[in-house]
Tab-separated table of C-alpha atoms in Angstrom:
chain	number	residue	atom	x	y	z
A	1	UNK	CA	0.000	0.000	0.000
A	2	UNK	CA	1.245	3.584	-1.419
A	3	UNK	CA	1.613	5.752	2.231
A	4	UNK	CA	0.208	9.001	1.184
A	5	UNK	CA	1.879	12.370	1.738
A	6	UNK	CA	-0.774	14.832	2.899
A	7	UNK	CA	-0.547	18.291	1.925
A	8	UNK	CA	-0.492	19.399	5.690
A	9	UNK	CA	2.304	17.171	6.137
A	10	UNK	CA	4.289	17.637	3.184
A	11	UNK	CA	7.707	20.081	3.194
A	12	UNK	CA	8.224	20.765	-0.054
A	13	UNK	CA	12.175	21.104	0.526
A	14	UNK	CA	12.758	17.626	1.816
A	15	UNK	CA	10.439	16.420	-0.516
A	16	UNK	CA	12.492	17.884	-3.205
A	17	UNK	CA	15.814	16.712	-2.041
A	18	UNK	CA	15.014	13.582	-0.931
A	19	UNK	CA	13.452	12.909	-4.738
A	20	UNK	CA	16.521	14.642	-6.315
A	21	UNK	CA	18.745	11.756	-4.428
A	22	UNK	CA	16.489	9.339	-4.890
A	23	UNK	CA	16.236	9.851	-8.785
A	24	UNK	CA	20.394	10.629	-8.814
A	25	UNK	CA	21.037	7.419	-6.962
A	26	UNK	CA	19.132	5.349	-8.979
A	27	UNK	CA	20.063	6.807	-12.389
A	28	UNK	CA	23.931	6.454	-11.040
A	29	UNK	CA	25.956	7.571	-14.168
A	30	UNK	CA	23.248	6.759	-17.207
A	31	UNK	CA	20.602	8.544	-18.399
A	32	UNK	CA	17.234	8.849	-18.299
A	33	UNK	CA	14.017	10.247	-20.053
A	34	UNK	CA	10.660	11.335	-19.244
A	35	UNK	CA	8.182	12.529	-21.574
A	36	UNK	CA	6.654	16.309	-20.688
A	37	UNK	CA	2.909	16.634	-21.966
A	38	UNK	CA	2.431	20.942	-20.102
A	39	UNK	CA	0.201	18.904	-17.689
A	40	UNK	CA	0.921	19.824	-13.809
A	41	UNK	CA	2.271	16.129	-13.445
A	42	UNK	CA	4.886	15.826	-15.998
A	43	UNK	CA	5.585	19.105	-15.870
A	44	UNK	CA	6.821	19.230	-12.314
A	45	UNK	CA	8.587	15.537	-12.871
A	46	UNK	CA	10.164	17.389	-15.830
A	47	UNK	CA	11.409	20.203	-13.271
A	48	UNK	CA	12.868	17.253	-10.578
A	49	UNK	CA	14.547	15.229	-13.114
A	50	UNK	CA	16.331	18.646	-14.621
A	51	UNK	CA	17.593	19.290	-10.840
A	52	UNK	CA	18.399	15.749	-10.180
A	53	UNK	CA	20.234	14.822	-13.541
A	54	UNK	CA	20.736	17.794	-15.676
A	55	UNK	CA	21.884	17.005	-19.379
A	56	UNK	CA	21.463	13.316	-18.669
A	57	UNK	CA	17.527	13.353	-18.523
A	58	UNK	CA	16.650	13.515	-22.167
A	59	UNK	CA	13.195	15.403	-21.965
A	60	UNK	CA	10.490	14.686	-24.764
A	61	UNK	CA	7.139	15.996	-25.400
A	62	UNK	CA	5.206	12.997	-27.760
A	63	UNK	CA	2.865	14.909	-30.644
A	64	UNK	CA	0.050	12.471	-30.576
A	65	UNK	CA	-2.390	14.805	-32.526
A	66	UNK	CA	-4.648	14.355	-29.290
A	67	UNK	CA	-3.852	17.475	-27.273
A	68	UNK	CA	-4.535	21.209	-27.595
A	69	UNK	CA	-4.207	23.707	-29.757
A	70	UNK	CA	-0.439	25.173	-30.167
A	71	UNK	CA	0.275	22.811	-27.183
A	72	UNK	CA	3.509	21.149	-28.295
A	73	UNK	CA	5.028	24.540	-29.295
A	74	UNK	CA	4.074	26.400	-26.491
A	75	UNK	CA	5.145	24.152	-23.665
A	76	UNK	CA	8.647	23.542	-25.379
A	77	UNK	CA	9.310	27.769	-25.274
A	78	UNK	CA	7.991	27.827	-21.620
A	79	UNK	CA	10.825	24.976	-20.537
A	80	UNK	CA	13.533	26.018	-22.598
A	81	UNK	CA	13.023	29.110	-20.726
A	82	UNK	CA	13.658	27.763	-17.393
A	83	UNK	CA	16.582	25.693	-19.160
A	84	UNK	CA	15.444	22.528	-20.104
A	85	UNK	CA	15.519	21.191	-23.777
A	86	UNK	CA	12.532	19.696	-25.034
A	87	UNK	CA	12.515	17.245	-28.091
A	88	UNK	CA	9.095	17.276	-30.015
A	89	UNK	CA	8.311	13.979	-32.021
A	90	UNK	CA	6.035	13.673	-34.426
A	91	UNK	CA	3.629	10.509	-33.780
A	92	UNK	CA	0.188	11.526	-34.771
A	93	UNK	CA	0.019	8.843	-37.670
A	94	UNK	CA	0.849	5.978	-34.937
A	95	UNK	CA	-1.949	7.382	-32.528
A	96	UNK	CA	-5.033	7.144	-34.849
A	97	UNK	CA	-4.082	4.078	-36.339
A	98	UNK	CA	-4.272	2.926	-33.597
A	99	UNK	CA	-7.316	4.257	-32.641
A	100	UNK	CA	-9.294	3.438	-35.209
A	101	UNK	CA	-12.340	1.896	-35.192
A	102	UNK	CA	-12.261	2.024	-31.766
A	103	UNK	CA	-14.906	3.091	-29.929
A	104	UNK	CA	-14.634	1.172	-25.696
A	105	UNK	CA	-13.264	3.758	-23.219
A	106	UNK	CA	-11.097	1.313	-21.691
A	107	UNK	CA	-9.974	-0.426	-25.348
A	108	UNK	CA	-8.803	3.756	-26.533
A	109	UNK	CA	-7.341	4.512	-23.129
A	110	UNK	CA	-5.109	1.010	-23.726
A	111	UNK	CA	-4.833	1.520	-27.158
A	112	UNK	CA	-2.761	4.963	-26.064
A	113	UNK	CA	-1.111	3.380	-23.573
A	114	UNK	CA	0.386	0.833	-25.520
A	115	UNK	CA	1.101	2.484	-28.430
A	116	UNK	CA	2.844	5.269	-26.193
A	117	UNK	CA	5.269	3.072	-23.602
A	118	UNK	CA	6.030	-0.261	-26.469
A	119	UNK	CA	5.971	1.458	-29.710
A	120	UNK	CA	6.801	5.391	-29.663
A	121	UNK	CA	8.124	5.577	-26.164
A	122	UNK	CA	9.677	1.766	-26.755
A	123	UNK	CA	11.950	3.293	-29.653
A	124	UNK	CA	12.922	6.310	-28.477
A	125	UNK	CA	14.030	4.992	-25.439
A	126	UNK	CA	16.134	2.431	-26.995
A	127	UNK	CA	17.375	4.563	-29.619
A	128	UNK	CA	18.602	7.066	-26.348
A	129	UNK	CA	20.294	3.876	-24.304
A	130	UNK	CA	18.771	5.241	-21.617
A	131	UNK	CA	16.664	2.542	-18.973
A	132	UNK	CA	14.773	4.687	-16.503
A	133	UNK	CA	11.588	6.242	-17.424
A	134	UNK	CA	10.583	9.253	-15.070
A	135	UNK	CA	6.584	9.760	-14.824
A	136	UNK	CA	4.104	11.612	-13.424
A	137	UNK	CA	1.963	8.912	-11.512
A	138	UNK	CA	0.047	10.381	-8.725
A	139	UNK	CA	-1.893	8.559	-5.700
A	140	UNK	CA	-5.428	9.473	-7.339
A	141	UNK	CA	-3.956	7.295	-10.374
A	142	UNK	CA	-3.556	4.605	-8.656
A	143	UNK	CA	-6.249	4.622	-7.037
A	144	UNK	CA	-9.349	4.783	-9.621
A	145	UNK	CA	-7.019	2.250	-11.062
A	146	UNK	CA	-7.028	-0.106	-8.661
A	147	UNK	CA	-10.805	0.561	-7.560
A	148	UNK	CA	-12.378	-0.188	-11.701
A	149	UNK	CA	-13.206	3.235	-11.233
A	150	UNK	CA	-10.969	3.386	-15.217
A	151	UNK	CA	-7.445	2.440	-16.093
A	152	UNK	CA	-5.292	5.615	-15.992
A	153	UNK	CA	-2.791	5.091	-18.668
A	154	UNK	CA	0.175	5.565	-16.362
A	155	UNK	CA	-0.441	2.880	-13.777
A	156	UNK	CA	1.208	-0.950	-14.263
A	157	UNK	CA	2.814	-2.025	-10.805
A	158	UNK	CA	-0.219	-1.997	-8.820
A	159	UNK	CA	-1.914	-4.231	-11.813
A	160	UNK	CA	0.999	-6.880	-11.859
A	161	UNK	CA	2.811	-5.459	-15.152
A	162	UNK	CA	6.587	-4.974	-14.816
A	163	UNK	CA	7.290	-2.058	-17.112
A	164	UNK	CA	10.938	-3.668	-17.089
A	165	UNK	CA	9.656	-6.691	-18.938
A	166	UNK	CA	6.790	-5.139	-20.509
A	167	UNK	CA	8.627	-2.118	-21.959
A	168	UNK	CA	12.301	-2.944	-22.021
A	169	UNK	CA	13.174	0.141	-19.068
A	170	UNK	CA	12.099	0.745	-15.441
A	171	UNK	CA	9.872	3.423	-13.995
A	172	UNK	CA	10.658	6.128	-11.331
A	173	UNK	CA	7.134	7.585	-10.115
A	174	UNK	CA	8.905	10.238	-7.570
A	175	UNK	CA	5.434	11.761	-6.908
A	176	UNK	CA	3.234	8.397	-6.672
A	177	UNK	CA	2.831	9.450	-2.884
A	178	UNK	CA	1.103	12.774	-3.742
A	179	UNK	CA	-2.108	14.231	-4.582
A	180	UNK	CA	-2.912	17.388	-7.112
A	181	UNK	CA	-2.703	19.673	-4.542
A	182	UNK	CA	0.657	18.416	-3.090
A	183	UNK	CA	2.135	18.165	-6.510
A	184	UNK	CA	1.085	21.988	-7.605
A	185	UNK	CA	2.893	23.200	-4.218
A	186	UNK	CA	5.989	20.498	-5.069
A	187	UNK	CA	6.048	22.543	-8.549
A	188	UNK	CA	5.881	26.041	-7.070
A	189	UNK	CA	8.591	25.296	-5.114
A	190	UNK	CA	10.679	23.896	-7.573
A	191	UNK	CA	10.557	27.497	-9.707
A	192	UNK	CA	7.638	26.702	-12.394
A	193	UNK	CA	5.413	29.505	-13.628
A	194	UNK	CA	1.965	29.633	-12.020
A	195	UNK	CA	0.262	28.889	-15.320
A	196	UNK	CA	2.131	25.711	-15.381
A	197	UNK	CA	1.741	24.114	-11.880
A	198	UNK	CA	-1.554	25.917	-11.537
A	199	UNK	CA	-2.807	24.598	-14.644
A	200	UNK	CA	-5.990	22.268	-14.716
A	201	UNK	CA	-5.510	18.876	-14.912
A	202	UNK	CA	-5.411	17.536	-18.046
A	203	UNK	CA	-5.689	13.813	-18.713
A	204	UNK	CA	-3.094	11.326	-20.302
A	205	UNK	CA	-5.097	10.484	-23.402
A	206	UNK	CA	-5.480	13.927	-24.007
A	207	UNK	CA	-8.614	14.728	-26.132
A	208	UNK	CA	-9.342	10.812	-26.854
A	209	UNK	CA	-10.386	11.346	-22.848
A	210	UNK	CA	-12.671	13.468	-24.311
A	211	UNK	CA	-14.744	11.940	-27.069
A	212	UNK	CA	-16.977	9.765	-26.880
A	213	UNK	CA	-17.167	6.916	-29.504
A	214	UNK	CA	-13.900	6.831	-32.073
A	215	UNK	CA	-11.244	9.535	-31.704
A	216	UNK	CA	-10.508	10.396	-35.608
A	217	UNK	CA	-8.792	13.499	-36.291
A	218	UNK	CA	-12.022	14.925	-37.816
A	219	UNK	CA	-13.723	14.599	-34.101
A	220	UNK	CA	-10.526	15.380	-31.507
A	221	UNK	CA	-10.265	18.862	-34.086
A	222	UNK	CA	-13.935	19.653	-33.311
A	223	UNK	CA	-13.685	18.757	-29.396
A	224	UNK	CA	-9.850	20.939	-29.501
A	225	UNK	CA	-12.057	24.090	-31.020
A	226	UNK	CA	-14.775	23.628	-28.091
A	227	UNK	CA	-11.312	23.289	-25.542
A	228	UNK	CA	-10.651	26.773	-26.630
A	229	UNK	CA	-13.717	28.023	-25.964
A	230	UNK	CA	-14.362	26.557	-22.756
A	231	UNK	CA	-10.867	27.190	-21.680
A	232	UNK	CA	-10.249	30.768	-22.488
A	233	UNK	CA	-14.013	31.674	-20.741
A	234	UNK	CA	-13.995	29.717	-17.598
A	235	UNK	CA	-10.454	30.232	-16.512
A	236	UNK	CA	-11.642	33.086	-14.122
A	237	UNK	CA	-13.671	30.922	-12.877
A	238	UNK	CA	-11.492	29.187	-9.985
A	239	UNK	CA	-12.992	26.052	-10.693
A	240	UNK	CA	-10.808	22.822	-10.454
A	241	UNK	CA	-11.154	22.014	-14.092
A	242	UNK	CA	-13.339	22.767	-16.875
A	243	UNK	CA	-13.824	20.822	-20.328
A	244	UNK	CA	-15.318	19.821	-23.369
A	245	UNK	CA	-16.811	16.678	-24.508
A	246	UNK	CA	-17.948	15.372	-28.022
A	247	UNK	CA	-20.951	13.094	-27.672
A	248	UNK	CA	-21.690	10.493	-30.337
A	249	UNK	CA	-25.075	10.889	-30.973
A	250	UNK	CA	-26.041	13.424	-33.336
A	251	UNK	CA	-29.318	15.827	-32.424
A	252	UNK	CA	-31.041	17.523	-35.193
A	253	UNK	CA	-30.645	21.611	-35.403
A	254	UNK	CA	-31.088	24.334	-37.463
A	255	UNK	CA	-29.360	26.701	-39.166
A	256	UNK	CA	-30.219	29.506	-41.614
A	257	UNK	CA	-33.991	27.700	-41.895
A	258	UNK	CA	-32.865	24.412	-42.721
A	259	UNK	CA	-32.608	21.458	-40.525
A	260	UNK	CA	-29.379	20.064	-39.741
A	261	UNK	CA	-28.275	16.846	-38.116
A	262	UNK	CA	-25.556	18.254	-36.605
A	263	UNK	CA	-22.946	17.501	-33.137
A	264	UNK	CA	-23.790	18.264	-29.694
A	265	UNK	CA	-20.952	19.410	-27.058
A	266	UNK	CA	-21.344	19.123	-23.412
A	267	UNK	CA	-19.859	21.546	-21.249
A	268	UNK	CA	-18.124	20.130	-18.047
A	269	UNK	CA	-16.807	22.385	-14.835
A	270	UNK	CA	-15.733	21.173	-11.548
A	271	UNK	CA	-15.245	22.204	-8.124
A	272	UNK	CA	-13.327	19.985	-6.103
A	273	UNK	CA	-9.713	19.680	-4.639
A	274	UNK	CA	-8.173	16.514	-5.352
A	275	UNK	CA	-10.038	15.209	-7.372
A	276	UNK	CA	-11.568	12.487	-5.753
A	277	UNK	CA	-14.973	13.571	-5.117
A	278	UNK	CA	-16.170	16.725	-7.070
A	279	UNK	CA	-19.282	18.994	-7.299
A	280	UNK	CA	-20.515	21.296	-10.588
A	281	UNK	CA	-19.504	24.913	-10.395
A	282	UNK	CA	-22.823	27.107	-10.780
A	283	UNK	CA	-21.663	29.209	-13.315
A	284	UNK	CA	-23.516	31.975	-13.695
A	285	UNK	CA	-26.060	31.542	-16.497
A	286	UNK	CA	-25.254	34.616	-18.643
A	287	UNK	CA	-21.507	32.933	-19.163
A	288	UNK	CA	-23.618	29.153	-20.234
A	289	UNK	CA	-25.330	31.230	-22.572
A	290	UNK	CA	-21.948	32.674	-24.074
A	291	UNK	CA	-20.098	29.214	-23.740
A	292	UNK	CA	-23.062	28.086	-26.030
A	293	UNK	CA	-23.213	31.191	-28.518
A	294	UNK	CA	-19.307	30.979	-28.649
A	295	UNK	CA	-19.353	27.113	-29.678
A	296	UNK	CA	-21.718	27.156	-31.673
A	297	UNK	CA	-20.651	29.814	-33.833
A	298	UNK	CA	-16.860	29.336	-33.585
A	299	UNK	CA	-17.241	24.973	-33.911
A	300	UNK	CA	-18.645	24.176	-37.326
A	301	UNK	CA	-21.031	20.957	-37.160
A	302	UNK	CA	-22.476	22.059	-33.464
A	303	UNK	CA	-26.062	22.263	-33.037
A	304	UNK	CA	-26.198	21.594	-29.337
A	305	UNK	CA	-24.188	22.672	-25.920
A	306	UNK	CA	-25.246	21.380	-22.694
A	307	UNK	CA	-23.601	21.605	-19.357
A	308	UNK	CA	-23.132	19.136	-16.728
A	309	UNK	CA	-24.834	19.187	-13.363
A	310	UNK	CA	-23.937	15.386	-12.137
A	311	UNK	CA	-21.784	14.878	-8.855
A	312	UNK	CA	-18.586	12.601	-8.921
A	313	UNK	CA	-19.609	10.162	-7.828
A	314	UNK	CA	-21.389	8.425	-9.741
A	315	UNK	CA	-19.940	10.775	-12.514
A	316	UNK	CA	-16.105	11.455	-13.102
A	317	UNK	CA	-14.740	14.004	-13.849
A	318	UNK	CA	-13.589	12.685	-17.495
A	319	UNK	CA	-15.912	11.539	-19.660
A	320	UNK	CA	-14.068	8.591	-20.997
């Protein structure tokens, strides 16, 4: 059992050293890698493996075609700013052929999982010699892994899979102990910007996480138009995290007269603080009504925006 390192009892500079030594000590004189996605997670695993390793953590940031708009580009300035190189590759064709025709939660989700750590991950890591893997597994991870709850794509001890075997390297998970709100104050204090380690969570299959039925570039571009919307006007907001979700069924609609069977979007926003439990924000309903005019004008194919007003539980956060 994983002992959990509460955010009342965690000091962030013995965290940080004790992780630095742990990673150095393991790592000895070879080299490791870690893939940075601009999420909270990998970002500040990014930030300890820099400290701990320097020029011997080679630091990549996988272009799966599933994230957000500008994401790859952006992320890579921010963290060459603060001095750490970041590699982009190119692996959008391996993603959605592999996710095609695929339409099971749980079949995408390991779909992107293996296709990540055996095939793109697999080669770039033997290409780079190097044999340790540094992630960004937190405790909520492993836990709606290990309760059915769904498998997050960065769990594999705790289900009996030895990533050594599996994979062909091993895995350090130096913040495996923490939860979000532990891991933001673990980035602060390791120098990142507040609009990195403040970020919202964002999950590891990306926008896949975030249609429902088959990801295909045509439908993660319509749900990543939506994520701009829905980003850019609830980021006042406060709220834990705030999203955008393709459904599969399509509603009929209008436009200019005419009826048209069109997409529907479904607005998601979340108060909660580790996100274990979590409650819908009451937006004000002046800003649903913009969130709806916005997406539906700005999002062709739309004809429909609703917002979410189930609990987690029995929801989660993620729709997929």
């Amino acid at each position: 059992m994983i002992k959990e390192i509460t955010l009342q009892e965690l000091d962030t500079g013995k965290f940080i050293a004790d992780y630095v030594a742990e990673i150095r000590n393991a790592v000895a004189d070879g080299l490791a890698i870690n893939a940075l996605s601009g999420g909270v997670d990998s970002s500040v695993v990014t930030m300890l493996g820099h400290r701990a390793l320097g020029p011997r953590l080679r630091t990549v940031l996988i272009e799966n075609g599933l994230m957000r708009e500008g994401e790859p580009e952006r992320v890579r300035a921010i963290f060459e700013q603060l001095g750490v190189k970041v590699e982009i590759i190119d692996a959008r064709e391996e993603f959605f052929a592999a996710l095609k025709g695929i339409t099971d939660p749980e079949e995408k989700r390991e779909a992107i999982t293996q296709t990540f750590y055996k095939k793109v991950f697999g080669r770039i890591v033997r290409e780079s010699g190097a044999k340790f893997l540094l992630q960004g597994t937190i405790l909520t991870d492993v836990d709606e892994t290990v309760a059915g709850i769904k498998r997050q794509h960065n769990v594999f001890a705790q289900l009996g899979i030895d990533p050594q075997a599996t994979f062909g390297y091993e895995i350090l998970e130096p913040l495996i102990r923490l939860r979000k709100d532990g891991v933001r104050k673990v980035g602060q204090a390791l120098g990142l910007p507040v609009e990195m380690f403040k970020r919202i969570p964002f999950p590891g299959p990306a926008l896949a996480a975030r249609v429902i039925g088959e990801a295909t570039p045509e439908r993660i571009a319509t749900v990543r138009q939506a994520t701009t919307v829905v980003e850019r006007l609830l980021a006042g907001t406060g709220a834990f995290q705030y999203l955008a979700i393709l459904h599969q069924d399509r509603v009929t609609g209008m436009r200019q007269n005419r009826r048209e069977f069109g997409q529907q979007i479904e607005v998601r926003c979340w108060d909660s603080t580790d996100a274990r439990v979590a409650a819908p924000t009451r937006l004000p309903f002046d800003l649903l009504e913009q969130l709806a005019h916005e997406i539906l004008r700005d999002v062709p194919g739309v004809v429909s925006v609703t917002y979410n007003i189930a609990t987690k539980p029995p929801s989660t956060i993620e729709a997929v």
